JSON list of C-alpha atoms in Angstrom, two decimals:
[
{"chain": "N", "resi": 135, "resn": "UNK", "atom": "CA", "xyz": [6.92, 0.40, 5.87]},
{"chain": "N", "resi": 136, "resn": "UNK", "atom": "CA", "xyz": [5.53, 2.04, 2.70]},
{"chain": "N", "resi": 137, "resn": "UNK", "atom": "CA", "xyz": [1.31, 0.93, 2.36]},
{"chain": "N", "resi": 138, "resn": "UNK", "atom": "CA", "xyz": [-0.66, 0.87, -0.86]},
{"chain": "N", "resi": 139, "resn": "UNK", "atom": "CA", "xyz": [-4.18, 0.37, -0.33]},
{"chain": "N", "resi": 140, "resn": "UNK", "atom": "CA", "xyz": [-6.67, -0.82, -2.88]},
{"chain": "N", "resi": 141, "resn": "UNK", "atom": "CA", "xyz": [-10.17, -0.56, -2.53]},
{"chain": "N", "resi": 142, "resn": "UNK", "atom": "CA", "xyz": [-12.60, -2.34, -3.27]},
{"chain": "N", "resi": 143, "resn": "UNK", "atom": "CA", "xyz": [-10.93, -5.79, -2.59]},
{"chain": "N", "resi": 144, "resn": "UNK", "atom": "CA", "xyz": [-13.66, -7.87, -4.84]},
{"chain": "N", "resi": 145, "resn": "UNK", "atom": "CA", "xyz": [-16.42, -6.09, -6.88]},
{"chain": "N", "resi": 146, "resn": "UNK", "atom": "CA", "xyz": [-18.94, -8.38, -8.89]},
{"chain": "N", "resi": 147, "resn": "UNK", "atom": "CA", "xyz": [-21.13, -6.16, -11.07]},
{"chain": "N", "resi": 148, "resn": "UNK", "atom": "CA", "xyz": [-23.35, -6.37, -14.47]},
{"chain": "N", "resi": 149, "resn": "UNK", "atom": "CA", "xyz": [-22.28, -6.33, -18.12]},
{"chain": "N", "resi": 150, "resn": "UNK", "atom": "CA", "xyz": [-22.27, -2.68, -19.28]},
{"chain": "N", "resi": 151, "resn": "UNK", "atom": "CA", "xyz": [-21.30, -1.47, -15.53]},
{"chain": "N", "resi": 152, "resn": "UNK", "atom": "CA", "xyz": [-18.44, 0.85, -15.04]},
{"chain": "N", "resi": 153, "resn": "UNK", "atom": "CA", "xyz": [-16.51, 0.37, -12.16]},
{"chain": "N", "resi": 154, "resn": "UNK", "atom": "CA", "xyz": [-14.04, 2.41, -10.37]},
{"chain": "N", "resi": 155, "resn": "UNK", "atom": "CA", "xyz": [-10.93, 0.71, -8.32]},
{"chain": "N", "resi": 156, "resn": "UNK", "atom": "CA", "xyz": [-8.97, 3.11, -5.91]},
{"chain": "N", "resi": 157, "resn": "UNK", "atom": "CA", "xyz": [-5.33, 2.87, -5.52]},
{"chain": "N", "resi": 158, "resn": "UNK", "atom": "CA", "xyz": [-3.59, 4.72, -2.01]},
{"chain": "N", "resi": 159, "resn": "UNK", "atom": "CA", "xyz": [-0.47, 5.18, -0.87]},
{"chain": "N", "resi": 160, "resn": "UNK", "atom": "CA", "xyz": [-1.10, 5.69, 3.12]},
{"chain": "N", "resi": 161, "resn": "UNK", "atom": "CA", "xyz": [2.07, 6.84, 4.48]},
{"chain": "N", "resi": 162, "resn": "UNK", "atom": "CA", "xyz": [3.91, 8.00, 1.69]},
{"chain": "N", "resi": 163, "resn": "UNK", "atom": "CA", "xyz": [3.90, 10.12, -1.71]},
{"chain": "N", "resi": 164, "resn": "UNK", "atom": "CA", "xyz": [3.42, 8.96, -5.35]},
{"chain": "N", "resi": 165, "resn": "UNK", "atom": "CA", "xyz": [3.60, 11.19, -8.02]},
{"chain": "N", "resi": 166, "resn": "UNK", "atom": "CA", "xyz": [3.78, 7.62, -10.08]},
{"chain": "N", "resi": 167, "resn": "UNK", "atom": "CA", "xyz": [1.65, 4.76, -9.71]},
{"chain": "N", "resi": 168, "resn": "UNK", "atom": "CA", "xyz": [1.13, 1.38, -11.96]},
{"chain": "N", "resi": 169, "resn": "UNK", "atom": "CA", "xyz": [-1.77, -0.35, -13.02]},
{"chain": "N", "resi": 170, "resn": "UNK", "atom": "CA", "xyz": [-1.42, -3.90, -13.77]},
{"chain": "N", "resi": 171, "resn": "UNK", "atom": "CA", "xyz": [-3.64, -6.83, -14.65]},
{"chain": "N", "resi": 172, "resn": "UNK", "atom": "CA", "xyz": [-3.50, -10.43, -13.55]},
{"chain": "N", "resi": 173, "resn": "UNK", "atom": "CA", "xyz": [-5.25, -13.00, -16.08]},
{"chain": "N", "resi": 174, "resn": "UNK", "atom": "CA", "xyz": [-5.92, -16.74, -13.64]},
{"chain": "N", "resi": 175, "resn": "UNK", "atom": "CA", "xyz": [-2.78, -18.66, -13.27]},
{"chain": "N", "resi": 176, "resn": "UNK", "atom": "CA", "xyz": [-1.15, -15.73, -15.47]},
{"chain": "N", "resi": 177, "resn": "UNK", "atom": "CA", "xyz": [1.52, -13.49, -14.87]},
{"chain": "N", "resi": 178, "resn": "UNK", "atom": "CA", "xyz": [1.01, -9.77, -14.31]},
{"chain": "N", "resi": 179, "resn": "UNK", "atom": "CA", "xyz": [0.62, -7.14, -17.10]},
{"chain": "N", "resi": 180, "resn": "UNK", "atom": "CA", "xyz": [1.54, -3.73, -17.37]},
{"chain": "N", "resi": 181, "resn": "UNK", "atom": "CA", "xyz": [-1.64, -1.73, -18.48]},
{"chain": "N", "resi": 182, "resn": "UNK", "atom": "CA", "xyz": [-0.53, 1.85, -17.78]},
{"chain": "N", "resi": 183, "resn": "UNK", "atom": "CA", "xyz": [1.48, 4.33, -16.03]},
{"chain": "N", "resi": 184, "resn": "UNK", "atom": "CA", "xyz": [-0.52, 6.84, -13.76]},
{"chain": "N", "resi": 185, "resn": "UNK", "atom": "CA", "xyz": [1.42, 10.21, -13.79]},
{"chain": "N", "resi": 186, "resn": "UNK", "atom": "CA", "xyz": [-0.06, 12.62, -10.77]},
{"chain": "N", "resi": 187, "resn": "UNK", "atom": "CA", "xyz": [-1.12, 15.55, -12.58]},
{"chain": "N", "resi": 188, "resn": "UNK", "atom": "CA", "xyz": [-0.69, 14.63, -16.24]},
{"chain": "N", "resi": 189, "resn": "UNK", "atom": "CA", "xyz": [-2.34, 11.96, -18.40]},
{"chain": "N", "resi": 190, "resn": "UNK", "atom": "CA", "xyz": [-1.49, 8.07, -18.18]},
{"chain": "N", "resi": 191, "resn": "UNK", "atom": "CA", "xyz": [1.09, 6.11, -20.03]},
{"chain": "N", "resi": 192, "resn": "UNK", "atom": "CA", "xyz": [-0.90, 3.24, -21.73]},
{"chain": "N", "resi": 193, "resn": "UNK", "atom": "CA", "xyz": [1.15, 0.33, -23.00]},
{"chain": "N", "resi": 194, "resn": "UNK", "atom": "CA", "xyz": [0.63, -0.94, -26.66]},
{"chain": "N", "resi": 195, "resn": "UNK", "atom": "CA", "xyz": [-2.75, -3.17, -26.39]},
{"chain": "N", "resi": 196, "resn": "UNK", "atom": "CA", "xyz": [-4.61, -1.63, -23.63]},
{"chain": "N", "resi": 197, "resn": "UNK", "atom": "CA", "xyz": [-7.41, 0.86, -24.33]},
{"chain": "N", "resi": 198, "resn": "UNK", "atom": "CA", "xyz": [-7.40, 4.03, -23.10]},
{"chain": "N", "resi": 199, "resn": "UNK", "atom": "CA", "xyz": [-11.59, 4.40, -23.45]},
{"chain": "N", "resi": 200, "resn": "UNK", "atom": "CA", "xyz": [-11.67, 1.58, -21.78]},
{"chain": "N", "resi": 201, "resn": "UNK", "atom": "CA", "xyz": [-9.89, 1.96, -19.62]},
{"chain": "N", "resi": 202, "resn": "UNK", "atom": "CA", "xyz": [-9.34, 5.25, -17.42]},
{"chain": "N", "resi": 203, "resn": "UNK", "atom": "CA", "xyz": [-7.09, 6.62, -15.13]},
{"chain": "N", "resi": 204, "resn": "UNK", "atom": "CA", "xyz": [-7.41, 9.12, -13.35]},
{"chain": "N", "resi": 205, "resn": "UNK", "atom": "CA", "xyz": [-4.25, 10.28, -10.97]},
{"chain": "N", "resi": 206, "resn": "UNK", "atom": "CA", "xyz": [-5.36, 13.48, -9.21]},
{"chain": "N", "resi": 207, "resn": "UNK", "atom": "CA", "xyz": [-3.41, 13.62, -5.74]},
{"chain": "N", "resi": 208, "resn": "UNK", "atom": "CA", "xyz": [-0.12, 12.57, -4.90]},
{"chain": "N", "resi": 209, "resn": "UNK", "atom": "CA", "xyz": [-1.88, 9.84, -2.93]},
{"chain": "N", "resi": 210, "resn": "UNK", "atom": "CA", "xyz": [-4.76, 8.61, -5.30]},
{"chain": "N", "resi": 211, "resn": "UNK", "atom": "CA", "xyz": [-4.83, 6.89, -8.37]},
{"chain": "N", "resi": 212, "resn": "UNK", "atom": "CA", "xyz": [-8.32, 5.31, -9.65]},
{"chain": "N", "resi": 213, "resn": "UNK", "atom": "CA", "xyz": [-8.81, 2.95, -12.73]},
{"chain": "N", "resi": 214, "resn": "UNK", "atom": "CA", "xyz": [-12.22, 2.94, -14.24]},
{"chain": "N", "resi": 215, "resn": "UNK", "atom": "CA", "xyz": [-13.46, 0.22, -16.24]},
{"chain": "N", "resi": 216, "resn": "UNK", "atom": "CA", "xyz": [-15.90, 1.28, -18.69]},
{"chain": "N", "resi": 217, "resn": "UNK", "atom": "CA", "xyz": [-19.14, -0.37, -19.68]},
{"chain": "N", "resi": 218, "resn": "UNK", "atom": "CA", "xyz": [-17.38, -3.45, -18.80]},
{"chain": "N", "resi": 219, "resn": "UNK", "atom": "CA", "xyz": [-18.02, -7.23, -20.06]},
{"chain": "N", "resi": 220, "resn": "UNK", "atom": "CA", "xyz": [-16.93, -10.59, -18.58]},
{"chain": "N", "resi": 221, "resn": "UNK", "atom": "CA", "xyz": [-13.59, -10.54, -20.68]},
{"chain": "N", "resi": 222, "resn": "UNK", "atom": "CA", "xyz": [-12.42, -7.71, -18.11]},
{"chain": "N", "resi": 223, "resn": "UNK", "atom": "CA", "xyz": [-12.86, -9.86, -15.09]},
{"chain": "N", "resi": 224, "resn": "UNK", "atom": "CA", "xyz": [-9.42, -10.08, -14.17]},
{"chain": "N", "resi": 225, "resn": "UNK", "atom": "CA", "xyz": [-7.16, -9.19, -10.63]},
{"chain": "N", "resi": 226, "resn": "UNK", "atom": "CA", "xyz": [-6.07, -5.49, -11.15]},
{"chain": "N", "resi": 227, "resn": "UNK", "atom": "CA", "xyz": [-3.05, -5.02, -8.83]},
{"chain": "N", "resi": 228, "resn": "UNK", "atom": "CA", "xyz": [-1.51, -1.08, -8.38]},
{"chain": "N", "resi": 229, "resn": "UNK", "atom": "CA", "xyz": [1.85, 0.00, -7.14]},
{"chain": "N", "resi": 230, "resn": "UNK", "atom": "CA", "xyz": [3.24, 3.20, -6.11]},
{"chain": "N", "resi": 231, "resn": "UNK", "atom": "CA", "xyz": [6.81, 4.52, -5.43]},
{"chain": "N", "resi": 232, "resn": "UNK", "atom": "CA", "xyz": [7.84, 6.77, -3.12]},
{"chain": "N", "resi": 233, "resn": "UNK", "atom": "CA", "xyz": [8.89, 9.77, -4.70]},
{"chain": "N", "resi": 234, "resn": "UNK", "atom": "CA", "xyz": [10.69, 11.53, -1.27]},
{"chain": "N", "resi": 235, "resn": "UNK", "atom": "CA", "xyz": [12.88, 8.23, -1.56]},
{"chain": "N", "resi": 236, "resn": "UNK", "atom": "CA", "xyz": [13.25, 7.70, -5.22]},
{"chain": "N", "resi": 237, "resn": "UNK", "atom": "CA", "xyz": [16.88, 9.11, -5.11]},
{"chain": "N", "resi": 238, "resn": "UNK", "atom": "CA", "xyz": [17.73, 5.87, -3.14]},
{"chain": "N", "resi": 239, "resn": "UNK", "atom": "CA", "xyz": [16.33, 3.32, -5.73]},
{"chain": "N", "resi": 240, "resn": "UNK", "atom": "CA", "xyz": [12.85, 2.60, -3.97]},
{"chain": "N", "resi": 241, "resn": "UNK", "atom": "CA", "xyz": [10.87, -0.43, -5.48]},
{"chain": "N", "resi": 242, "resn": "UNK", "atom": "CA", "xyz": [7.47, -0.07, -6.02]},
{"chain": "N", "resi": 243, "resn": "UNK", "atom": "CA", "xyz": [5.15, -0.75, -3.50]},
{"chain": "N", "resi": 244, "resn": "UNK", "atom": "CA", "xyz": [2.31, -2.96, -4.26]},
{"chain": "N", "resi": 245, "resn": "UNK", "atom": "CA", "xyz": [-1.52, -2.67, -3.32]},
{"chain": "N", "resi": 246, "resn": "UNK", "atom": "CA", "xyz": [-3.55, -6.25, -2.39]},
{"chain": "N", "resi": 247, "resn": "UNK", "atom": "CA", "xyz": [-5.18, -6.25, -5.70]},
{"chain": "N", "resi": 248, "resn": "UNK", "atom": "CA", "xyz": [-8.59, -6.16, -6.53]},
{"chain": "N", "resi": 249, "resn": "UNK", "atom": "CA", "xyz": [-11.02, -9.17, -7.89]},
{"chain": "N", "resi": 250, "resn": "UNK", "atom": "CA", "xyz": [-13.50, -7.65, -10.82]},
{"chain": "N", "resi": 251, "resn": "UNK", "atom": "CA", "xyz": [-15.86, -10.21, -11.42]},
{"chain": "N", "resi": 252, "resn": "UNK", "atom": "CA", "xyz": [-18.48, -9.30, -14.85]},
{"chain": "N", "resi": 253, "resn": "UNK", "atom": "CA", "xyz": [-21.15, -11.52, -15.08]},
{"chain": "B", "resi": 254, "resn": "UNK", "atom": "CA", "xyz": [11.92, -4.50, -25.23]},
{"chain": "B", "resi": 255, "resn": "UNK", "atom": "CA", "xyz": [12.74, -6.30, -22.11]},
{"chain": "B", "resi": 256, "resn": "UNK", "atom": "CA", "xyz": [11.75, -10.10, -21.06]},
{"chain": "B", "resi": 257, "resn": "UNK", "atom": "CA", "xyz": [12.23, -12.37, -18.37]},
{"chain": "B", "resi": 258, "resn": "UNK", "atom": "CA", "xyz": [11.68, -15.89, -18.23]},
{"chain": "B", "resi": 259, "resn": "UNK", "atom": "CA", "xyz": [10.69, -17.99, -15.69]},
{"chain": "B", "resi": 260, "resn": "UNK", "atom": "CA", "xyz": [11.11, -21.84, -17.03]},
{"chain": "B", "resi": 261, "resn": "UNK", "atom": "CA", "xyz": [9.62, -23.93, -14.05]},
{"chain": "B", "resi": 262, "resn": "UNK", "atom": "CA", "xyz": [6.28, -23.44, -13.93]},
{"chain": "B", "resi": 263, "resn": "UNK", "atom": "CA", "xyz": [5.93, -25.47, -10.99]},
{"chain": "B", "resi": 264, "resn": "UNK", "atom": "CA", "xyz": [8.63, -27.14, -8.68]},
{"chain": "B", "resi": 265, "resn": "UNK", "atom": "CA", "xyz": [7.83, -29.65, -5.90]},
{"chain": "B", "resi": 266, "resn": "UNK", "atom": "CA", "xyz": [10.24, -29.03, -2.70]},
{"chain": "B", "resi": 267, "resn": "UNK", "atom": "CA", "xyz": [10.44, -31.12, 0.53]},
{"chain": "B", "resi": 268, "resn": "UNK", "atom": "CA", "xyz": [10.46, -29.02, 3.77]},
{"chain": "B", "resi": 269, "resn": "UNK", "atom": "CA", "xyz": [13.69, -28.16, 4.59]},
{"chain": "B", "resi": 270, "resn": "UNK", "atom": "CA", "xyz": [15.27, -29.04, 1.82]},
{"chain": "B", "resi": 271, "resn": "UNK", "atom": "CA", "xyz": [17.06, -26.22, -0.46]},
{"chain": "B", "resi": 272, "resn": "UNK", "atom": "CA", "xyz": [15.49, -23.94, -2.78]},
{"chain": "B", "resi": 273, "resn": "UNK", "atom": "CA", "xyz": [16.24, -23.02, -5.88]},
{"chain": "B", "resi": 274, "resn": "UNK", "atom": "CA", "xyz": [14.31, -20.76, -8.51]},
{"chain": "B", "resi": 275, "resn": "UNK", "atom": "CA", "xyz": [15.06, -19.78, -11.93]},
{"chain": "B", "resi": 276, "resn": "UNK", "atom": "CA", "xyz": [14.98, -16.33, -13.75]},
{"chain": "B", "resi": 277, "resn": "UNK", "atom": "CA", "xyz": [16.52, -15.06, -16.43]},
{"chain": "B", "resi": 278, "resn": "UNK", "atom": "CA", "xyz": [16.35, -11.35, -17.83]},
{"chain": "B", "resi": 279, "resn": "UNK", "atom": "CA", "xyz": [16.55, -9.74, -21.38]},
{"chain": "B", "resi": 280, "resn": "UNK", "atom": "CA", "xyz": [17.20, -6.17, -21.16]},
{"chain": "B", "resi": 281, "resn": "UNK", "atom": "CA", "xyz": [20.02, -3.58, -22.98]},
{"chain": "B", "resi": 282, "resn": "UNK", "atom": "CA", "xyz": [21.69, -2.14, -20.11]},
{"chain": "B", "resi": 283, "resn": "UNK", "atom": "CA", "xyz": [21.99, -2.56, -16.31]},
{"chain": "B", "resi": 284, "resn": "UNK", "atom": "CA", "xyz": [18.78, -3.81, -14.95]},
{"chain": "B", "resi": 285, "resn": "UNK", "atom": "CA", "xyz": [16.80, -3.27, -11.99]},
{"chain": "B", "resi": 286, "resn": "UNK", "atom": "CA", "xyz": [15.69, -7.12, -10.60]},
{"chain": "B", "resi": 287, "resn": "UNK", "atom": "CA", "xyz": [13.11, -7.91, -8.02]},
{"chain": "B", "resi": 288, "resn": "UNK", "atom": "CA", "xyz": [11.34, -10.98, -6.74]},
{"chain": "B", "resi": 289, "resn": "UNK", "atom": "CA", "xyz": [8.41, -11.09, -5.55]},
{"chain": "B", "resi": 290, "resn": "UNK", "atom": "CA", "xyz": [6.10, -13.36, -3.71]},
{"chain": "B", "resi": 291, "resn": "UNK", "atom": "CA", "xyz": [2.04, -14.49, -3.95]},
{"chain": "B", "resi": 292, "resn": "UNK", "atom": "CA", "xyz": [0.15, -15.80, -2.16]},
{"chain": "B", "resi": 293, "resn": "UNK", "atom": "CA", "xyz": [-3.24, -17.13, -3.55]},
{"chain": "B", "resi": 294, "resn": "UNK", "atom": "CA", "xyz": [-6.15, -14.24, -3.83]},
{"chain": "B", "resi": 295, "resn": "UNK", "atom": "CA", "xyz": [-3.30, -11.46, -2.39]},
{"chain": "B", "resi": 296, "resn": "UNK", "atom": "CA", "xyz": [-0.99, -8.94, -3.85]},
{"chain": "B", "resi": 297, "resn": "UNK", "atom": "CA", "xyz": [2.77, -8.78, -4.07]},
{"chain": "B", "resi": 298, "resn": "UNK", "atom": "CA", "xyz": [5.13, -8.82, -1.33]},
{"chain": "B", "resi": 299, "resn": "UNK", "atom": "CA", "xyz": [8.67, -8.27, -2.24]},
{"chain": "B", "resi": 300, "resn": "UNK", "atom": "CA", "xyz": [11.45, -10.38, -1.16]},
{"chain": "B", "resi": 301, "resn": "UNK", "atom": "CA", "xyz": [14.12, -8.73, -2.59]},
{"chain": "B", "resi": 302, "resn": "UNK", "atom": "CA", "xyz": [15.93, -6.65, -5.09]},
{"chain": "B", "resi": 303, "resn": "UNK", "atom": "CA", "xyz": [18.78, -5.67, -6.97]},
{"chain": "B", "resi": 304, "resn": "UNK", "atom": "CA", "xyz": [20.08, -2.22, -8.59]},
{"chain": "B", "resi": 305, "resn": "UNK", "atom": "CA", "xyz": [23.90, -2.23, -8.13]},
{"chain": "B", "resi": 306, "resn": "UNK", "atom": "CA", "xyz": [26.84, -3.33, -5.59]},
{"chain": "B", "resi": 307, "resn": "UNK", "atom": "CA", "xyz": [27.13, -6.26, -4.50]},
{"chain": "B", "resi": 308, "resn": "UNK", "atom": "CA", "xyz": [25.68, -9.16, -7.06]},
{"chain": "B", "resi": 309, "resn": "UNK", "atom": "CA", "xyz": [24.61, -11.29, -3.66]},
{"chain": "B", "resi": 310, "resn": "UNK", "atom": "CA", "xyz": [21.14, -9.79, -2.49]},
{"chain": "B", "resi": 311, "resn": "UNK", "atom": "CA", "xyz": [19.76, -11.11, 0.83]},
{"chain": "B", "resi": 312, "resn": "UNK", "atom": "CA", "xyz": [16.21, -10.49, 1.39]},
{"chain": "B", "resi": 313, "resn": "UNK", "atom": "CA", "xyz": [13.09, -11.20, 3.54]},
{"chain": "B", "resi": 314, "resn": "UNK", "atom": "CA", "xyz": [12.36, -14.67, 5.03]},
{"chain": "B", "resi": 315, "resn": "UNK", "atom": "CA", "xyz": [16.10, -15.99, 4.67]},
{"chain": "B", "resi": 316, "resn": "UNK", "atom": "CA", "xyz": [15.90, -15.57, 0.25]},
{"chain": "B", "resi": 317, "resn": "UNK", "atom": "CA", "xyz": [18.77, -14.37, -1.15]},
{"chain": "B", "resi": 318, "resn": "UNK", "atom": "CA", "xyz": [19.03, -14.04, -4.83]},
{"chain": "B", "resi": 319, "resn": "UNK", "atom": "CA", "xyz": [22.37, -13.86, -7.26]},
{"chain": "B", "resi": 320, "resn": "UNK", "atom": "CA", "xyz": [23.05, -11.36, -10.41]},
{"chain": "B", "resi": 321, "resn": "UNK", "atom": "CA", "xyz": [24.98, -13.13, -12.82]},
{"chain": "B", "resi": 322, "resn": "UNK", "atom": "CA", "xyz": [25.96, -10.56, -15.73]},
{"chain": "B", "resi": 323, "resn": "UNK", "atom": "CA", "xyz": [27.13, -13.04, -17.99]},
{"chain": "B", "resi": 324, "resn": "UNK", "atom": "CA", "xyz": [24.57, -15.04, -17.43]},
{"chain": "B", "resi": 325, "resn": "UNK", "atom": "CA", "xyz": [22.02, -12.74, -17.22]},
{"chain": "B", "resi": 326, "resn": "UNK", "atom": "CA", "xyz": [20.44, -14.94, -14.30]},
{"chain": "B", "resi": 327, "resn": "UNK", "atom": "CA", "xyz": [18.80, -13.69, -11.10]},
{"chain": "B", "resi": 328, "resn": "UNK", "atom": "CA", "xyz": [18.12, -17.40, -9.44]},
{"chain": "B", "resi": 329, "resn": "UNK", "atom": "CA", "xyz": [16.33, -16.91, -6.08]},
{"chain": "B", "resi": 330, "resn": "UNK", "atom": "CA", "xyz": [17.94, -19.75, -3.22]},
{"chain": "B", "resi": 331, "resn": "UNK", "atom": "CA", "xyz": [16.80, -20.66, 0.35]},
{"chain": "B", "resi": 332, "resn": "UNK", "atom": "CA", "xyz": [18.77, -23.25, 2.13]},
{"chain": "B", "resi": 333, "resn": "UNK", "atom": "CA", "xyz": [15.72, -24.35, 4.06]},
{"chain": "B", "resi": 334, "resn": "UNK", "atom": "CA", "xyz": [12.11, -24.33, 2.73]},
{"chain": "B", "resi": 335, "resn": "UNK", "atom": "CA", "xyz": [9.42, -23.68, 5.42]},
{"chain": "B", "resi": 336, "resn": "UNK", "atom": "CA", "xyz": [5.73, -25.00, 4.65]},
{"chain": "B", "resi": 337, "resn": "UNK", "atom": "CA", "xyz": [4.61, -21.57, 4.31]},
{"chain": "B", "resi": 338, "resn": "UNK", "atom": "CA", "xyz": [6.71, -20.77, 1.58]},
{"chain": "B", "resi": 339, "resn": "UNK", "atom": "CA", "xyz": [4.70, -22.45, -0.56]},
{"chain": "B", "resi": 340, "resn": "UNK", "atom": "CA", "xyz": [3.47, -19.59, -3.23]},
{"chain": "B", "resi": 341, "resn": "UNK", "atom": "CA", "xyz": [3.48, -18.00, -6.60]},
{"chain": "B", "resi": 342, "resn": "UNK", "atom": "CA", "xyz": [6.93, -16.31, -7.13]},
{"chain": "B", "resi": 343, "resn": "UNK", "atom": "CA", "xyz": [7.36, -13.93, -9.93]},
{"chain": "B", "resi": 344, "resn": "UNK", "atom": "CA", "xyz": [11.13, -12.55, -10.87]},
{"chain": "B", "resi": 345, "resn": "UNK", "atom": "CA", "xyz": [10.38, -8.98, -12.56]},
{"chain": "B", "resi": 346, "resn": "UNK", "atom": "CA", "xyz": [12.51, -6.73, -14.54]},
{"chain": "B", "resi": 347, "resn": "UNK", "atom": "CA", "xyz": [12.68, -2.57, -14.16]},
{"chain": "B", "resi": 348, "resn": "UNK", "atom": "CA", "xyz": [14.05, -0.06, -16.17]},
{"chain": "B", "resi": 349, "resn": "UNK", "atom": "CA", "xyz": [15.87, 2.86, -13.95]},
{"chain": "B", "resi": 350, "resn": "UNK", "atom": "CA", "xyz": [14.07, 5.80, -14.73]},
{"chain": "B", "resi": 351, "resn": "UNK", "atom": "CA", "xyz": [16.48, 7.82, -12.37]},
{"chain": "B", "resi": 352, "resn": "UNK", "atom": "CA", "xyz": [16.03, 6.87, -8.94]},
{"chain": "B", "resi": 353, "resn": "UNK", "atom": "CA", "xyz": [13.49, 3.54, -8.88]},
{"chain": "B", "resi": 354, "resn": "UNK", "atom": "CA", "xyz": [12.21, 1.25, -11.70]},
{"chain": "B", "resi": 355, "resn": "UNK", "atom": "CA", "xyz": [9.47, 2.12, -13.86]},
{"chain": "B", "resi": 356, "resn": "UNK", "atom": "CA", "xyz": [6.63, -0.06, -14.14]},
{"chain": "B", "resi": 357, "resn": "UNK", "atom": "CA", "xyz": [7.96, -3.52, -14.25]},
{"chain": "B", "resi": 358, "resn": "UNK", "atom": "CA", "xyz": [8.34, -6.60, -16.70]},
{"chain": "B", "resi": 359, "resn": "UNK", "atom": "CA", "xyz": [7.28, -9.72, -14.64]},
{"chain": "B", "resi": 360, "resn": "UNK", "atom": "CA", "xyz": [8.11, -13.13, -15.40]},
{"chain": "B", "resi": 361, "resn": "UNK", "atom": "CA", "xyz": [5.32, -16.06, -15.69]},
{"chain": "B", "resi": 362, "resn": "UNK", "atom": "CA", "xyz": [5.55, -16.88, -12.11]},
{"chain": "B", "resi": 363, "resn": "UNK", "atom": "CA", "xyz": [6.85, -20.31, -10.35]},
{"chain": "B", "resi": 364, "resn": "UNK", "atom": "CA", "xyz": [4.48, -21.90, -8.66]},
{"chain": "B", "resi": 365, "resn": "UNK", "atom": "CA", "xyz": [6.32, -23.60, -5.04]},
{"chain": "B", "resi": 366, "resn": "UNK", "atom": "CA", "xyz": [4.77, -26.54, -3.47]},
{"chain": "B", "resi": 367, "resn": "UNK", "atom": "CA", "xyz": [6.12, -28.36, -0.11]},
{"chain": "B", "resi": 368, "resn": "UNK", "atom": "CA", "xyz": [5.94, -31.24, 0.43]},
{"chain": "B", "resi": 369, "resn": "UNK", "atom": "CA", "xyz": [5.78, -32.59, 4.28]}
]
């Protein structure tokens, strides 16, 4: 079946760090991917739209600065947290969807997530 | 803008009794409905979903899940509840963007505890 791979799985870093979260699709092409957050004990959040060759859909509230997305292959989409602070600790979770089987309604196929911890 | 609601935060089942989980959509046409599954510290595995035909959906691990239109309900059932269901399990809403959903609408989750 369709993999998504997100890497790292956990990163802990420093106020003010920027960090960079990788989102795969192994065996299949993406020319979309998703970005969304998970707050503790919270449902998941939309953040943005990755478009493979174009700029990112942002929903209303997130910040593009702040947030940045970078969708260069059909098989890799990175977020980048920016000079980030303890209120972005959060589980980022990515999903792609197969765009040779989109004609026969393919969900999205979701990565393990990745826990950013800012101390 | 599209919503769904999820209104037991947590239910409490024995094993092998039935299963029943609530969901209920907001959205101006024909949605795309999915449920998926948590477990703690992991991502989402899917369990099942609907986009058109038949309104019964059978999915992964013996779930099946219901579209009722006039309801607009999309209740996940499982006659038999195994320990190992226990999980988070969040009912999500798509819009069909012309062949799959776009980025989806998730309810607040159901937490699932068995009880031995």
């Amino acid at each position: 079946g369709a993999v998504v791979s997100q890497h790292p799985s956990r990163v802990i870093c420093k106020s003010g760090t920027s960090v960079k979260i990788e989102c795969r699709s192994l065996d299949f092409q993406a020319t979309t991917m998703f970005w969304y957050r998970q707050f503790p004990k919270k449902s998941l959040m939309l953040m943005a739209t990755s478009n493979e060759g174009s700029k990112a859909t942002y929903e209303q509230g997130v910040e593009k600065d702040k947030f940045l997305i970078n969708h260069a292959s059909l098989t890799l989409s990175t977020l980048t947290v920016t000079s980030a602070h303890p209120e972005d600790s959060s589980f980022y979770i990515c999903s792609a969807r197969d765009i040779l089987r989109a004609g026969s309604n393919q969900p999205q196929h979701f990565g393990d997530g990745t826990r950013l911890s800012i101390l | 803008a599209q919503s769904v609601t999820q209104p037991d935060i947590h239910i409490t089942v024995s094993e092998g009794a039935s299963l029943e989980l609530r969901c209920n959509y907001s959205y101006g046409a024909t949605p795309y409905l999915f449920w998926y599954v948590q477990s703690p510290g992991q991502g989402l595995q899917l369990l099942l979903k609907y986009f058109s035909g038949d309104t019964l959906v059978q999915g992964i691990k013996g779930f099946e899940a219901e579209f009722k239109r006039s309801q607009s309900s999309f209740n996940l059932r499982k006659p038999s509840v195994h320990w190992s269901d226990a999980a988070e399990y969040f009912c999500a809403v798509g819009a069909n963007s012309g062949g799959g959903a776009d980025g989806l609408t998730f309810g607040k989750g159901t937490h699932l505890i068995i009880q031995p």
